[in-house]
JSON list of C-alpha atoms in Angstrom, two decimals:
[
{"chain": "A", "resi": 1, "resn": "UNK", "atom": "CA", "xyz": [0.00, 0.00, 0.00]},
{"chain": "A", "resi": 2, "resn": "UNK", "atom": "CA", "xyz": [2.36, 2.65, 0.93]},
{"chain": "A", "resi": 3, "resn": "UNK", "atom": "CA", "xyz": [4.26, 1.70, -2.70]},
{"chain": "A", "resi": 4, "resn": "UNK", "atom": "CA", "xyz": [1.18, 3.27, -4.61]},
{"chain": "A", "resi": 5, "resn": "UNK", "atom": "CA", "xyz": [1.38, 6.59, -2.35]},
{"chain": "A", "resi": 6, "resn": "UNK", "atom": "CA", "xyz": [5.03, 6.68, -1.88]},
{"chain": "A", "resi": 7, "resn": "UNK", "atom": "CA", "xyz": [5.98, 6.42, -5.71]},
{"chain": "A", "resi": 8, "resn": "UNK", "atom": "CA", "xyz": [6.79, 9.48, -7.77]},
{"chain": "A", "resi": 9, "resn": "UNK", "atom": "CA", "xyz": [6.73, 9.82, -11.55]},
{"chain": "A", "resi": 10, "resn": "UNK", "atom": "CA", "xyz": [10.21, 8.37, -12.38]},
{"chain": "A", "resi": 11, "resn": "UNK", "atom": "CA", "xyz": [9.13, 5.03, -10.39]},
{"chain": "A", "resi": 12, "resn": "UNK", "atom": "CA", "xyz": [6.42, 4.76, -11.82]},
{"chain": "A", "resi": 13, "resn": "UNK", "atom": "CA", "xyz": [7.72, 4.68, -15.55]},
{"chain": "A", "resi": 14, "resn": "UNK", "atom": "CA", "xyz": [9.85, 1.75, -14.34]},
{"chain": "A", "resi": 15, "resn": "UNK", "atom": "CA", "xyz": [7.13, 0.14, -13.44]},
{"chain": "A", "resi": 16, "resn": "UNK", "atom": "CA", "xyz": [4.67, -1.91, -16.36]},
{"chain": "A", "resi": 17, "resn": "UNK", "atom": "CA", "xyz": [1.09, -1.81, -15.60]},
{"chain": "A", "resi": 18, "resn": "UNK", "atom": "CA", "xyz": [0.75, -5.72, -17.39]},
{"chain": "A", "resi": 19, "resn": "UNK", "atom": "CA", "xyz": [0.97, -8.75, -14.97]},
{"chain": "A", "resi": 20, "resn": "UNK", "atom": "CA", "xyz": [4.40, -10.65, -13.94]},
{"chain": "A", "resi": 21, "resn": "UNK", "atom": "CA", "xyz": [3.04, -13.75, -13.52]},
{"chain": "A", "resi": 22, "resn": "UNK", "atom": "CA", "xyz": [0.03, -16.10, -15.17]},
{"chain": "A", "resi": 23, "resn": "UNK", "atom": "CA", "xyz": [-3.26, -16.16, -13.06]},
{"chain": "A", "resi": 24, "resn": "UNK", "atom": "CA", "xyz": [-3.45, -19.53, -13.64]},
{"chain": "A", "resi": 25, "resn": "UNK", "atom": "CA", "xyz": [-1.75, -22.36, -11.47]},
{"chain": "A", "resi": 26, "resn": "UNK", "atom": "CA", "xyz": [-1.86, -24.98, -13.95]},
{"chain": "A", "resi": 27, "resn": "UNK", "atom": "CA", "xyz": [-0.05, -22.70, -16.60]},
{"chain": "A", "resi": 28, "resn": "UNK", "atom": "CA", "xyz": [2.03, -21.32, -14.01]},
{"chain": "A", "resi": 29, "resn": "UNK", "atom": "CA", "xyz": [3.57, -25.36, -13.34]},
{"chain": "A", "resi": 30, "resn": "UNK", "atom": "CA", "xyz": [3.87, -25.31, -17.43]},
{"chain": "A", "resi": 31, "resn": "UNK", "atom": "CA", "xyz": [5.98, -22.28, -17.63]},
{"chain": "A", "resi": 32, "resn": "UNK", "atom": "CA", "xyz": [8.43, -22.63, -14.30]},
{"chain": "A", "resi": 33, "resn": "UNK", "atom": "CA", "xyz": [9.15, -25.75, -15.08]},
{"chain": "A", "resi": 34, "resn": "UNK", "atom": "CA", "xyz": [8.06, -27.24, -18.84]},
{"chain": "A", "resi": 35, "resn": "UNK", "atom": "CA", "xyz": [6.68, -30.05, -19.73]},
{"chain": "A", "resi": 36, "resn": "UNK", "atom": "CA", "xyz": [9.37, -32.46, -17.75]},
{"chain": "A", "resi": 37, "resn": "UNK", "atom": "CA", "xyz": [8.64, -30.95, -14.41]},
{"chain": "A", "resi": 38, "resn": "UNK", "atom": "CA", "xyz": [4.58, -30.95, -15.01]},
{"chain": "A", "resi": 39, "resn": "UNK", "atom": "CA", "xyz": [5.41, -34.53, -16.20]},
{"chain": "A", "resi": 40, "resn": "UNK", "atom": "CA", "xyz": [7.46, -34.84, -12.56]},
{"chain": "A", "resi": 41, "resn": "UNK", "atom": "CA", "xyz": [4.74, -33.54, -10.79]},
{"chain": "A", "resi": 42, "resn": "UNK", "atom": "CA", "xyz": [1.63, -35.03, -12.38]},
{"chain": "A", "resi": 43, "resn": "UNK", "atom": "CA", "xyz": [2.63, -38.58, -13.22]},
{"chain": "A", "resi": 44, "resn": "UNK", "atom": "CA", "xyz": [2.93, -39.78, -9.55]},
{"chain": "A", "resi": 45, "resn": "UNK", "atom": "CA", "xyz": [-1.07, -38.82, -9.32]},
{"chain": "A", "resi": 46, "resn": "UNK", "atom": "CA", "xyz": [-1.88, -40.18, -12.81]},
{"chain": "A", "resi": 47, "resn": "UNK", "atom": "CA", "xyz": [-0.17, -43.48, -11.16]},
{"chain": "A", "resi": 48, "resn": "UNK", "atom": "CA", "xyz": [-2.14, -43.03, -8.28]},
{"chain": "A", "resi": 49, "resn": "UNK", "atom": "CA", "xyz": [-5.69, -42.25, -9.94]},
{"chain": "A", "resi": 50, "resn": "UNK", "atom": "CA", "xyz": [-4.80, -45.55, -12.24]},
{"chain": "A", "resi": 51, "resn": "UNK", "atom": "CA", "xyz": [-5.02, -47.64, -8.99]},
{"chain": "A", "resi": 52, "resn": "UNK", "atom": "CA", "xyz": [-7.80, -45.94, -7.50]},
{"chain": "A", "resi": 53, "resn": "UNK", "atom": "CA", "xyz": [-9.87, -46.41, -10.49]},
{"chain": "A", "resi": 54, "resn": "UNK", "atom": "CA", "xyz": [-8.69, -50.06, -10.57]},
{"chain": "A", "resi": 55, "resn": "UNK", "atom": "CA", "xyz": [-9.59, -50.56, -7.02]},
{"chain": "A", "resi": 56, "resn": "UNK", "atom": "CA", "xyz": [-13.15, -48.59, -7.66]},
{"chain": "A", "resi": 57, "resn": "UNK", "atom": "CA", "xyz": [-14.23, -51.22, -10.09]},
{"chain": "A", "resi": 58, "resn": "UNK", "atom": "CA", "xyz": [-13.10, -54.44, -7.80]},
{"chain": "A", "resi": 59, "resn": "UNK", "atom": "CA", "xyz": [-15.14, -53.03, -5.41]},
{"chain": "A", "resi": 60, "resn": "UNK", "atom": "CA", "xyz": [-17.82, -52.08, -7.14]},
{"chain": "A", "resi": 61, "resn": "UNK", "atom": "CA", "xyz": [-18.40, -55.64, -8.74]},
{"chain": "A", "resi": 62, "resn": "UNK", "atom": "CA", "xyz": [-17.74, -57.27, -4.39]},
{"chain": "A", "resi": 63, "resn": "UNK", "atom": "CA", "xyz": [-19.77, -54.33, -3.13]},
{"chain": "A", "resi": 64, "resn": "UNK", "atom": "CA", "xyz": [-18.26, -54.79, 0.06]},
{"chain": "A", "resi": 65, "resn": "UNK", "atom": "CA", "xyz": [-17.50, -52.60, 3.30]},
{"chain": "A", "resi": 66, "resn": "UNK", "atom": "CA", "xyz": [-16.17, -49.27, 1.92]},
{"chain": "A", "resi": 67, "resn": "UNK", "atom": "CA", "xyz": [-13.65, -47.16, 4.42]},
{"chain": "A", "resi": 68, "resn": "UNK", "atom": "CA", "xyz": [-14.51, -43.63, 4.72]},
{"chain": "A", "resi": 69, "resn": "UNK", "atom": "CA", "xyz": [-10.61, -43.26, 3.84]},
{"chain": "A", "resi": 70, "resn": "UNK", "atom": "CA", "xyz": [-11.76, -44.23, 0.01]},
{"chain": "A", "resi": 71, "resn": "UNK", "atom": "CA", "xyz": [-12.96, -41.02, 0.15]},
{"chain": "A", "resi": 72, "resn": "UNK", "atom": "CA", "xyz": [-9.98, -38.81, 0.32]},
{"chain": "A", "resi": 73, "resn": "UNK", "atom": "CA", "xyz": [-8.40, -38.85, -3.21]},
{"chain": "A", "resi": 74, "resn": "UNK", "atom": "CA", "xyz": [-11.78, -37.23, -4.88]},
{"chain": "A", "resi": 75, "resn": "UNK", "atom": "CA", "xyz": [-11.98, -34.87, -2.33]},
{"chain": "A", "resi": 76, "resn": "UNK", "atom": "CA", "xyz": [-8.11, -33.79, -2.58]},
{"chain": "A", "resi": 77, "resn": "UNK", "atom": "CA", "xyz": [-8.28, -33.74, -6.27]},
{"chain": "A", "resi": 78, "resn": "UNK", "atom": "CA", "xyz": [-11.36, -31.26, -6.26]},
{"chain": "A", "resi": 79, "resn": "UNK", "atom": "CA", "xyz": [-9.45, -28.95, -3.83]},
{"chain": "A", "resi": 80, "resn": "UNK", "atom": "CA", "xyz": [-5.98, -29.46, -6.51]},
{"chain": "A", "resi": 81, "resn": "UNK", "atom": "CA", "xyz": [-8.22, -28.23, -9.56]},
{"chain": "A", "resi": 82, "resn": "UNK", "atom": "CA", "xyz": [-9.84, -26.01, -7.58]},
{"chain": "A", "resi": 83, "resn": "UNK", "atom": "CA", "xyz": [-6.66, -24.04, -6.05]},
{"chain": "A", "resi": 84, "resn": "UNK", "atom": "CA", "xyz": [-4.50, -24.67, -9.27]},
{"chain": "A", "resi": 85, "resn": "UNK", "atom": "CA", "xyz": [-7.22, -22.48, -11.59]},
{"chain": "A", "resi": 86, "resn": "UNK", "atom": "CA", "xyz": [-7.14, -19.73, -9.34]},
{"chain": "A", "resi": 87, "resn": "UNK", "atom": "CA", "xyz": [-3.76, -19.54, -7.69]},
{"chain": "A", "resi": 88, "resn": "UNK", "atom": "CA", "xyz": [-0.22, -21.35, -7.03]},
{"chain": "A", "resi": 89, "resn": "UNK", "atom": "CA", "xyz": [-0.73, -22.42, -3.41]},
{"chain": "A", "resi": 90, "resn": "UNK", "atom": "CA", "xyz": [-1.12, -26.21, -4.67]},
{"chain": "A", "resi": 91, "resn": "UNK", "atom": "CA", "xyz": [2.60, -26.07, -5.96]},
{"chain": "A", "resi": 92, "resn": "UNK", "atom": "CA", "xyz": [4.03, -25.55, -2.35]},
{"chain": "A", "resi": 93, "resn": "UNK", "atom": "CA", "xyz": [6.27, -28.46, -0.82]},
{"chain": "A", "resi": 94, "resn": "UNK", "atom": "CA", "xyz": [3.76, -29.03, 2.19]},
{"chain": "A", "resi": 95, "resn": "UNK", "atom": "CA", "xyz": [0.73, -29.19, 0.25]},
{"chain": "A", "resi": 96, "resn": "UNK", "atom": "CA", "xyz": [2.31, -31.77, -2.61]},
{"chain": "A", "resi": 97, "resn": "UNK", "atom": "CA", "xyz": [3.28, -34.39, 0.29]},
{"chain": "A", "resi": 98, "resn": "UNK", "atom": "CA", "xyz": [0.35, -33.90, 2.28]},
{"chain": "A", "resi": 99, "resn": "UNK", "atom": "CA", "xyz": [-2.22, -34.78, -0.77]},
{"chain": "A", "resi": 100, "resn": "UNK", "atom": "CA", "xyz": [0.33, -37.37, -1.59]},
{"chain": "A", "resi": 101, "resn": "UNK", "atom": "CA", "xyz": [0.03, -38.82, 1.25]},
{"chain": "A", "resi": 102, "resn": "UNK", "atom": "CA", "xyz": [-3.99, -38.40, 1.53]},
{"chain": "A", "resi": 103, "resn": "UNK", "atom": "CA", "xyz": [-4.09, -39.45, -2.18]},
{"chain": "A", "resi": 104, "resn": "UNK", "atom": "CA", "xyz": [-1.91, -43.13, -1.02]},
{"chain": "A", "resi": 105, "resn": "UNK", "atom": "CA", "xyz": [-4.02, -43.75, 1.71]},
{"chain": "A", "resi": 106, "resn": "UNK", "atom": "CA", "xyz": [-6.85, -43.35, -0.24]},
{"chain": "A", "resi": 107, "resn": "UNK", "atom": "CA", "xyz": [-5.31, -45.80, -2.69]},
{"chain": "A", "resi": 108, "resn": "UNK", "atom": "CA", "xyz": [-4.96, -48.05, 0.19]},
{"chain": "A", "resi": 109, "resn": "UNK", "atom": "CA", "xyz": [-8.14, -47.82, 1.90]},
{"chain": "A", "resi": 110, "resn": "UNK", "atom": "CA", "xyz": [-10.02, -50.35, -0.53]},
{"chain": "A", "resi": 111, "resn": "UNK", "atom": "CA", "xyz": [-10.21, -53.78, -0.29]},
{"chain": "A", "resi": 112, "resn": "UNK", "atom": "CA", "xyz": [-7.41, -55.30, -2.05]},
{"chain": "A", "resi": 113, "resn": "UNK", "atom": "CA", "xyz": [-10.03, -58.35, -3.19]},
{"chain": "A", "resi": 114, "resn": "UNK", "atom": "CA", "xyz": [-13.14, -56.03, -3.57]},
{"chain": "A", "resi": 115, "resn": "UNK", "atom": "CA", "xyz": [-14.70, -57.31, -0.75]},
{"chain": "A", "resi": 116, "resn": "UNK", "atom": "CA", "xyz": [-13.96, -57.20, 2.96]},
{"chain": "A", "resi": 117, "resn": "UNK", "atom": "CA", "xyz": [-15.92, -59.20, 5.25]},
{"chain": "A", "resi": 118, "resn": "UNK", "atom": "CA", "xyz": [-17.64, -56.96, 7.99]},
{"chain": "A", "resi": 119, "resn": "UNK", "atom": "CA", "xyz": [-16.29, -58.63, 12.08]}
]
């Protein structure tokens, strides 16, 4: 705040009026890092999301006891698209292992058979 009101003239022709940086998060991964480190980032989840969706249709054919845990990868995929269209946040160290992690136990949570007998 006090840049706007402290700046004279000759600061300000320094200055461009057009943004620094993309809006977009997504676009944002693509230009910091290229295709490589979007490939870095994104093909642990794609891995991931492969063995959720493999798990998803073991269970659906045993239609067995579901964990609440199962949960946890749509949820923390929503919040990833969500936050990436808007902002960078989702590229911080802290968030990438913590929906890691939340994405693998996910993984994890089904039945490895497709159906888990209730005791």
């Amino acid at each position: 705040l006090d840049f706007r009101f402290g700046a004279d003239e000759e600061v300000w022709a320094l200055i461009h009026g057009e943004p620094a940086a993309v809006p977009n998060g997504w676009l944002h991964l693509l230009v910091e890092r290229g295709i490589v480190g979007l490939l870095m980032i994104l093909l642990p989840m794609c891995f991931l999301l492969f063995w959720y969706c493999k798990r998803l249709v073991a269970w659906v054919r045993g239609w067995g006891y579901l964990h609440p845990a199962c949960l946890l990868l749509p949820f923390v995929l929503i919040a990833l698209v969500a936050s990436g269209t808007f902002d960078c946040s989702f590229l911080r160290a802290d968030v990438l292992m913590v929906s890691g992690a939340f994405c693998a136990v996910s993984v994890k949570s089904f039945p490895r058979n497709g159906m888990r007998k209730n005791v």
